[in-house]
Coordinates of C-alpha atoms and ligand atoms in Angstrom, one line a residue:
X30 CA 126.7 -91.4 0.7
X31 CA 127.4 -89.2 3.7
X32 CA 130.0 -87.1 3.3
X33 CA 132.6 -86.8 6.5
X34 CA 134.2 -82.9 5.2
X35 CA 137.8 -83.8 4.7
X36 CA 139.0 -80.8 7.2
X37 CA 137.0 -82.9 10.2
X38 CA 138.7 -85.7 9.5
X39 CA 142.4 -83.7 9.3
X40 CA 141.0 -81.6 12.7
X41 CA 140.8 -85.2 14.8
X42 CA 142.3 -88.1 13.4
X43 CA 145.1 -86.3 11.7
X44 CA 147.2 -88.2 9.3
X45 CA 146.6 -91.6 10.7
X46 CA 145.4 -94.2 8.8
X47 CA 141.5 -94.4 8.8
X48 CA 138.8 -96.2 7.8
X49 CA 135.4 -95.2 7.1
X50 CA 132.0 -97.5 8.4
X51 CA 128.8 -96.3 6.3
X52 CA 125.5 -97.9 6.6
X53 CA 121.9 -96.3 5.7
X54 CA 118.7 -95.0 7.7
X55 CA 115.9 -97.5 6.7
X56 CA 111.4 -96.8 6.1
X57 CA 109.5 -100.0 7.2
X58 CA 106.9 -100.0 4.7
X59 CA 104.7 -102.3 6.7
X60 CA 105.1 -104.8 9.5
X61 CA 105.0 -102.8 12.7
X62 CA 105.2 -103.7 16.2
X63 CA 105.8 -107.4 15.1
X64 CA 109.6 -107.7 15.3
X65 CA 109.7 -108.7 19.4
X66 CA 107.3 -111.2 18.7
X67 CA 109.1 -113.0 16.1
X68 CA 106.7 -111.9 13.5
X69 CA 107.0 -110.5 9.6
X70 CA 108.5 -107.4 8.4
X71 CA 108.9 -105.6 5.6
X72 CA 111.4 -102.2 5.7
X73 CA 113.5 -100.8 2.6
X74 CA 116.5 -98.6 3.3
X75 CA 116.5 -94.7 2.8
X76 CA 119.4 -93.0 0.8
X77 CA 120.1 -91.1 3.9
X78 CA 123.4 -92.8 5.6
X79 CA 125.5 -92.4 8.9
X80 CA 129.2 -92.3 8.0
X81 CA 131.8 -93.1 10.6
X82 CA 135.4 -92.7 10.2
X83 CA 138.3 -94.2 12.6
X84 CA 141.9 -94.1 13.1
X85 CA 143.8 -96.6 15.8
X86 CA 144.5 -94.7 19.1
X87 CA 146.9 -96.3 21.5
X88 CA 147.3 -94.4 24.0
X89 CA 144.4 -95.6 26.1
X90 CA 141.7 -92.1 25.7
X91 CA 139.9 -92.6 23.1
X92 CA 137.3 -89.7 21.8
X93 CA 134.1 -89.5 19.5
X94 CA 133.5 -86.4 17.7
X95 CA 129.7 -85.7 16.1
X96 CA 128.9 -83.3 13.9
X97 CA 125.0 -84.4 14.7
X98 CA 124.6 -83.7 17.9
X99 CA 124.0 -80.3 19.6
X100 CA 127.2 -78.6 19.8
X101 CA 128.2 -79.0 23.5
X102 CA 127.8 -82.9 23.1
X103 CA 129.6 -83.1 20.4
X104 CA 132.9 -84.6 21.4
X105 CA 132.8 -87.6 24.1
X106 CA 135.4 -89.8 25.7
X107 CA 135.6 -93.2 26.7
X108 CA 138.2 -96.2 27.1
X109 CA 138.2 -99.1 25.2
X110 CA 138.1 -102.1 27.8
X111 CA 136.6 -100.0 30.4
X112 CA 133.2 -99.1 28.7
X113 CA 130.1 -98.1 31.7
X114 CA 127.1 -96.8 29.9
X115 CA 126.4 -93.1 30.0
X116 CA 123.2 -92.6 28.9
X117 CA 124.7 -90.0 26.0
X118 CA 125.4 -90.7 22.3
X119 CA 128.8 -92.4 23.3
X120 CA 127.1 -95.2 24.0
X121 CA 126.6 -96.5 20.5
X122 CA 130.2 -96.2 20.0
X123 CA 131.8 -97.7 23.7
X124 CA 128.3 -100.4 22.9
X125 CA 130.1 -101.9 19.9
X126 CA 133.1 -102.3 21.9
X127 CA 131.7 -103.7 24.4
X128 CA 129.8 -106.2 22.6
X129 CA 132.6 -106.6 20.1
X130 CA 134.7 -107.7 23.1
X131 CA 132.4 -109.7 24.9
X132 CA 131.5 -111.9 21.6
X133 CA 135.5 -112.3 22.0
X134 CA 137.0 -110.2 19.3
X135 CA 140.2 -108.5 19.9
X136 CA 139.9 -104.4 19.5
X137 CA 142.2 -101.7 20.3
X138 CA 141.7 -97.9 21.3
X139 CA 140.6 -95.8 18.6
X140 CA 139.0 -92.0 17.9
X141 CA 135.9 -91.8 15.6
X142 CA 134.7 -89.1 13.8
X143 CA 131.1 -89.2 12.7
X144 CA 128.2 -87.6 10.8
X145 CA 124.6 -88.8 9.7
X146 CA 121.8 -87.7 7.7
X147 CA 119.6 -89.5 9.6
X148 CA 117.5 -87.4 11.7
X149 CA 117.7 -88.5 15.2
X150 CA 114.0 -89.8 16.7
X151 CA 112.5 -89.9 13.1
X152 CA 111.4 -93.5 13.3
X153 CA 114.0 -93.7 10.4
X154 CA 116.5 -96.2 12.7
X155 CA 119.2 -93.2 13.2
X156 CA 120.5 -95.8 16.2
X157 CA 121.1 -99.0 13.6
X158 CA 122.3 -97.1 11.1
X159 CA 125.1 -95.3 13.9
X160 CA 125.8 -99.2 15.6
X161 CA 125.8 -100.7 12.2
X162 CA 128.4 -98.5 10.3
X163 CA 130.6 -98.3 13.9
X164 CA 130.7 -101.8 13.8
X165 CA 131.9 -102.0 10.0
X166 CA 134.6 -99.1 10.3
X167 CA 135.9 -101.4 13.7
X168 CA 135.2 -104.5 11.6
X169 CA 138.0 -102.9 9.0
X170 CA 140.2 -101.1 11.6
X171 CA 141.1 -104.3 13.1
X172 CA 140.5 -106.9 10.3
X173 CA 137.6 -109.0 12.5
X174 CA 135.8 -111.5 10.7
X175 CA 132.2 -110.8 11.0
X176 CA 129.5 -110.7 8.1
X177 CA 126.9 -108.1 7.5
X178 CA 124.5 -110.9 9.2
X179 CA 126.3 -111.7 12.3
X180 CA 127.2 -107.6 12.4
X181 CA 123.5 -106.8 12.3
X182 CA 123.0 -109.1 15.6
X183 CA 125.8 -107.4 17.7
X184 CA 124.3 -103.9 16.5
X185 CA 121.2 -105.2 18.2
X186 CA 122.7 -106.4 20.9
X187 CA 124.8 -102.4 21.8
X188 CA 121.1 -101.3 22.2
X189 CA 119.9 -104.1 23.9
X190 CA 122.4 -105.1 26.5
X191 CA 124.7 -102.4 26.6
X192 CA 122.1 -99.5 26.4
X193 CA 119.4 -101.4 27.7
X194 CA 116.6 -100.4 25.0
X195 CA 114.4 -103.5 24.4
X196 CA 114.4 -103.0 20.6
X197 CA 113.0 -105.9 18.5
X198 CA 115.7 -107.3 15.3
X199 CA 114.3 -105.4 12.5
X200 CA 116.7 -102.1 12.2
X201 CA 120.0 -103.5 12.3
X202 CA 119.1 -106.1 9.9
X203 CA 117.0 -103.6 7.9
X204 CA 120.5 -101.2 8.0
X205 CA 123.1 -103.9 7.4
X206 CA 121.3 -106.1 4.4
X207 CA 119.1 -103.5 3.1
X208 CA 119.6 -102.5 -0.5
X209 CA 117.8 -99.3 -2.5
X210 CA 115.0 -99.9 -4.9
X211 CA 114.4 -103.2 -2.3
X212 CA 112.2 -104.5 0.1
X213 CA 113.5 -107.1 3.0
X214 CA 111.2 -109.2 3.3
X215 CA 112.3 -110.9 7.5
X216 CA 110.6 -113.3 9.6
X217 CA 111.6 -112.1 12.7
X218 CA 111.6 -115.6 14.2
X219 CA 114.6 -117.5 12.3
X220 CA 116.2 -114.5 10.3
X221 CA 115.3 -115.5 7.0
X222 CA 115.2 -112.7 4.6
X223 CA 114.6 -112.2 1.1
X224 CA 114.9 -108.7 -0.9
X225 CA 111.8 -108.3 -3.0
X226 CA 112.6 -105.5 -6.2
X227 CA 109.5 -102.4 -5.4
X228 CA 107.8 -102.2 -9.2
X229 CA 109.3 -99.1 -11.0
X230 CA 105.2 -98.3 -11.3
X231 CA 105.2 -96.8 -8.0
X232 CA 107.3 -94.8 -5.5
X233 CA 107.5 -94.2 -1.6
X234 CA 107.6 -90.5 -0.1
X235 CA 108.8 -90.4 3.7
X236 CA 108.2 -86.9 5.6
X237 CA 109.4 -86.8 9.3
X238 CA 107.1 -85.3 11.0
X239 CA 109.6 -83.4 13.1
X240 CA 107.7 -84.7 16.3
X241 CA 110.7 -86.6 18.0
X242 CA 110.3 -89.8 20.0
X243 CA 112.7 -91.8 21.9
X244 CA 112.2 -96.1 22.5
X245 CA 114.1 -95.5 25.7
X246 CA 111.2 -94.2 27.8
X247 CA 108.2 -95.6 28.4
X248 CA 105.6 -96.3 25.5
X249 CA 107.5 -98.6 23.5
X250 CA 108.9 -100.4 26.4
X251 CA 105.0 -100.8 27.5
X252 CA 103.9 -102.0 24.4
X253 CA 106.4 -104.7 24.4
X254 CA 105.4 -105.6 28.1
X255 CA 101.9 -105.9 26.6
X256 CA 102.4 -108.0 24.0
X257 CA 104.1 -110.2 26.4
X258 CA 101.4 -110.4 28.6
X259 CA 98.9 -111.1 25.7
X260 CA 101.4 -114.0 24.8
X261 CA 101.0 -115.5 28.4
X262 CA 97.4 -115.3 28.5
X263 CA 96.3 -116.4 24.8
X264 CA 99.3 -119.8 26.5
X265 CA 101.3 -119.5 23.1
X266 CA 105.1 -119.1 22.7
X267 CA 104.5 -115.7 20.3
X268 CA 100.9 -114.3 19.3
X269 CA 102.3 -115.9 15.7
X270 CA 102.0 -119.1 17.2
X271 CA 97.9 -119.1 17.2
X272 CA 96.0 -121.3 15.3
X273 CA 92.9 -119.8 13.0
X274 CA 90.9 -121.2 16.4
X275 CA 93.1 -119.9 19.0
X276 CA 92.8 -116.7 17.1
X277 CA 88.5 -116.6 18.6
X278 CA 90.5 -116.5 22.2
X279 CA 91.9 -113.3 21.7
X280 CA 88.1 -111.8 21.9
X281 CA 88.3 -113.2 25.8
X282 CA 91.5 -110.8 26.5
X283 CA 90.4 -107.8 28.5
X284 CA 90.4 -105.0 26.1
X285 CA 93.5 -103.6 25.9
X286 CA 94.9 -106.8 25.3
X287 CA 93.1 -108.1 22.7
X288 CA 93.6 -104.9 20.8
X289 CA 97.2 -105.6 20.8
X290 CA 97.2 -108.9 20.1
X291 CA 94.6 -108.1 17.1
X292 CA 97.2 -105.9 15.3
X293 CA 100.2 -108.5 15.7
X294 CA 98.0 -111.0 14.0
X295 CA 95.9 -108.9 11.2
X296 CA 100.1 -106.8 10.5
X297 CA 101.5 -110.5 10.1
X298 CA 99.1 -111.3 7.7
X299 CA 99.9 -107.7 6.2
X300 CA 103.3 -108.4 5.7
X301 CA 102.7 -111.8 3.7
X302 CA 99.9 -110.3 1.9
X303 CA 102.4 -107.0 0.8
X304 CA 104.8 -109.5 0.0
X305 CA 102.6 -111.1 -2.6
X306 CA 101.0 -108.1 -3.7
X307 CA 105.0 -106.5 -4.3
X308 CA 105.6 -109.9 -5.9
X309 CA 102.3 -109.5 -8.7
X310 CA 103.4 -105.8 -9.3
X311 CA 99.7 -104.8 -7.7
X312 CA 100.5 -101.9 -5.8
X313 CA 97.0 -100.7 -5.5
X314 CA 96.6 -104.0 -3.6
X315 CA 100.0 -103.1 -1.6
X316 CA 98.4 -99.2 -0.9
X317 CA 95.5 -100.6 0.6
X318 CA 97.3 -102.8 2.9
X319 CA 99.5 -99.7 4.2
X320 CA 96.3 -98.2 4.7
X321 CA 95.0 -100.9 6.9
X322 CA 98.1 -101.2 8.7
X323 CA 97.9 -97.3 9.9
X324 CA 94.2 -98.1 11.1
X325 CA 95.0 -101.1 13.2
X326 CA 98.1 -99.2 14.8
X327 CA 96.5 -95.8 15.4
X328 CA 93.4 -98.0 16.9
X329 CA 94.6 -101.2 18.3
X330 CA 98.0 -100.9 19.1
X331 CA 97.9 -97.0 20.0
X332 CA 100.8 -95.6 19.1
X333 CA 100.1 -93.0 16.6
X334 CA 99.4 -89.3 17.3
X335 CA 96.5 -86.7 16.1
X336 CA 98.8 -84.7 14.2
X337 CA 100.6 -88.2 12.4
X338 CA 96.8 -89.5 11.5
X339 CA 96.2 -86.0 9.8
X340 CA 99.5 -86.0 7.9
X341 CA 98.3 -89.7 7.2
X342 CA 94.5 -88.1 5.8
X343 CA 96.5 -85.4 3.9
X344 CA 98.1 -87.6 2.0
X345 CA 95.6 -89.7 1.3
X346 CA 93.9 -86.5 -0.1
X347 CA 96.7 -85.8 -2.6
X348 CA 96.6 -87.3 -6.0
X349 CA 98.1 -90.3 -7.3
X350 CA 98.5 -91.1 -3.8
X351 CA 98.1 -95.3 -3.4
X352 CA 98.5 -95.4 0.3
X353 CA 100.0 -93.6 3.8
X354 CA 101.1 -95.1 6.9
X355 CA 102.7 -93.9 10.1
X356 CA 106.0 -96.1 10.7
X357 CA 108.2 -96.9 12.6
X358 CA 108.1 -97.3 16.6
X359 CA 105.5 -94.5 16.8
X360 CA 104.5 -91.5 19.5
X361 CA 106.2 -89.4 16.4
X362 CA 108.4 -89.5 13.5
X363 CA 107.7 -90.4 10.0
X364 CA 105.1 -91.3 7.8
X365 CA 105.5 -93.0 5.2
X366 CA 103.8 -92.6 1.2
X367 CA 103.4 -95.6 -1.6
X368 CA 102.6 -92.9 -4.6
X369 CA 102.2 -93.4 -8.6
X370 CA 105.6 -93.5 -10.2
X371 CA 106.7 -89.8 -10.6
X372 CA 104.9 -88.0 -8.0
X373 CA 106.1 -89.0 -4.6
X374 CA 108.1 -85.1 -4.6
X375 CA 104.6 -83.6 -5.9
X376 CA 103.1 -85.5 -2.7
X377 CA 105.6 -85.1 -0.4
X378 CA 106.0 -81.4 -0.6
X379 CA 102.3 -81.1 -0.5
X380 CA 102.5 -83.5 2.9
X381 CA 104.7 -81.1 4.3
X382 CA 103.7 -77.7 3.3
X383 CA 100.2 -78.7 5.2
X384 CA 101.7 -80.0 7.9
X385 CA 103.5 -77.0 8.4
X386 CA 100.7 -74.6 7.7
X387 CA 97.8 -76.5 9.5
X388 CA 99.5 -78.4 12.1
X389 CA 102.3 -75.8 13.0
X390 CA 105.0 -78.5 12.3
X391 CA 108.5 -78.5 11.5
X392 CA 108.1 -81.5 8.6
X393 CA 111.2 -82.1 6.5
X394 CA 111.0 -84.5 3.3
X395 CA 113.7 -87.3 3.4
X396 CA 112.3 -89.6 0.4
X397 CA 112.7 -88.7 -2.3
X398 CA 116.0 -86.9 -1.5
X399 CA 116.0 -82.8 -2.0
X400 CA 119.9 -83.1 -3.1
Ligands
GLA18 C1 111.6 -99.5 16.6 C2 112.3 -100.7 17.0 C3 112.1 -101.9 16.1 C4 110.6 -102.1 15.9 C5 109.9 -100.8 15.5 C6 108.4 -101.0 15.4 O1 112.1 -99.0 15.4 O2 113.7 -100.4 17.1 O3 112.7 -103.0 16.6 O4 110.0 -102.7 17.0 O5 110.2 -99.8 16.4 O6 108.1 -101.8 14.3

């Protein structure tokens, strides 16, 4: 649980009456790239949270204060009723209004204090996890009637239409119905989700690699355009959509094309086979799989980075190590480590202490917590 220091809260909400929204960062453990083509999934949530406390504010101003942000964009304004995007952080918070309002729910001014332990750009969802626990703090500040479900949607929806970052469905769901020691198992194409319980046999590390990416500019965006246009081509609705035949047309793509529309179908049938490998307790089986999955989207979908496939091959290297992926969107962030129970902080610290002696990075270990 994030922690919002009592004398922050005191400094700009005063004494009003406030409420605090909390929801968690989140690791996809495997199912990458496969969320904007209604595909399968598979993310857990990360102890790391964003907290987010609000007090009404009538008088029409309302203002954001971050304690995660650089220090001179740390406190923002904006008016409830009159939100324009900015392109800063205040988006996330004038988003959820906006998308509050326009799915007709009544909200007032208010002023938000806010802190996260999510690093920002860490392919860890620090967005979803800011949207979601906004959302929650408004959903109590003004008694709306909205479940974690419907809640995840209009998260999506502040980075979507309000922000305009094409992001598939997977982080707000992954931040709003994830639960610890749990893997959400969500096909992308009619919500349905199921937690599977992770075998106490095994454990995940996560290390950022401290190389920051951002979905807003171009690579993710592109990839998405890509899989579209591999969708139109192969004449499906989504790539999922192929029969085992249709699959042989994807070897008449040109070449970029069909790699991308390789790793949608070969991380699909990743996901179901994690799924059933979490569900027999063989982990090896799930390790492999994780293993497989960093191949297809350092070679066929492109997204990793030299420096990600070495922290990848380091930890490979270690001991008691079952499997290492990059996840998230990519072009940076995190990787992510399925270790023998008891050694993920062995691995992990060995992960980083390469990285930053080899590689000249600034890694930081997130799972297993340090505190
Ligand atoms: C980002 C997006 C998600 C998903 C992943 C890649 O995190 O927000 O919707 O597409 O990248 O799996």
């Amino acid at each position: 649980m994030t922690e919002i220091p009592h004398h922050d809260i005191i400094r700009h909400l005063g004494h009003r009456r406030t409420v605090i929204g909390e929801a968690p960062g989140r690791v996809n453990l495997i199912g990458e790239h496969t969320d904007y083509s209604g595909g399968f999934v598979l993310p857990t949530v990360i102890p790391q949270t964003t907290a987010v406390a609000v007090a009404a504010n009538a008088d029409g101003a309302s203002r954001a204060w971050s304690a995660s942000v650089p220090h001179d964009q740390q406190q923002v304004r904006f008016v409830v009723g009159e939100e324009a995007r900015t392109s800063t952080w205040v988006d996330y918070v004038q988003g959820a209004t906006a998308v509050l309002r326009a799915a007709g729910h009544r909200v007032g001014g208010f002023d938000a204090v806010i802190r996260s332990e999510v690093p920002l750009g860490s392919g860890l969802s620090s967005s979803a996890s800011l949207t979601v626990a906004v959302l929650r703090a408004l959903r109590d500040l003004f008694q709306l009637h909205i479940d974690d479900v419907v809640l995840a949607g209009l998260a999506r929806r502040v980075e979507t239409d309000f922000i305009g970052v094409p992001v598939g469905v997977m982080d707000p769901i992954a931040c709003a119905l994830g639960a610890a020691n749990h893997a959400l198992f969500l096909d992308t194409r009619d919500l349905s989700w199921q937690l599977v319980r992770i075998p106490s046999t095994a454990e995940f590390a996560v290390i950022n690699s401290g190389i920051s990416h951002s979905h807003a500019t171009g690579s993710y965006r592109q990839r998405r355009q890509e899989c579209d246009a591999a969708t139109r081509a192969l004449g499906v609705h989504e790539i999922r959509d192929l029969s085992e035949y249709g699959q042989r047309r994807i070897e008449q793509l040109p070449e970029f094309l069909r790699k991308r529309a390789r790793h949608i179908v070969s991380e699909n049938a990743r996901v179901l086979a994690a799924v059933e490998a979490l569900r027999k307790r063989d982990m090896a089986r799930f390790g492999v799989l994780m293993d497989e999955s960093h191949a297809s989207l350092r070679d066929d979908y492109e997204i990793s980075l030299p420096q990600i496939d070495r922290m990848v091959e380091i930890a490979r290297s270690q001991r008691g190590v079952l499997g290492a992926r990059i996840t998230g969107g990519g072009f940076g962030g995190s990787i992510v480590v399925l270790t023998l129970a008891g050694q993920a902080v062995r691995v992990a610290t060995a992960v980083a202490q390469a990285a930053r002696d080899e590689l000249g990075l600034r890694p930081q270990v997130l799972v297993p917590p340090t505190k």
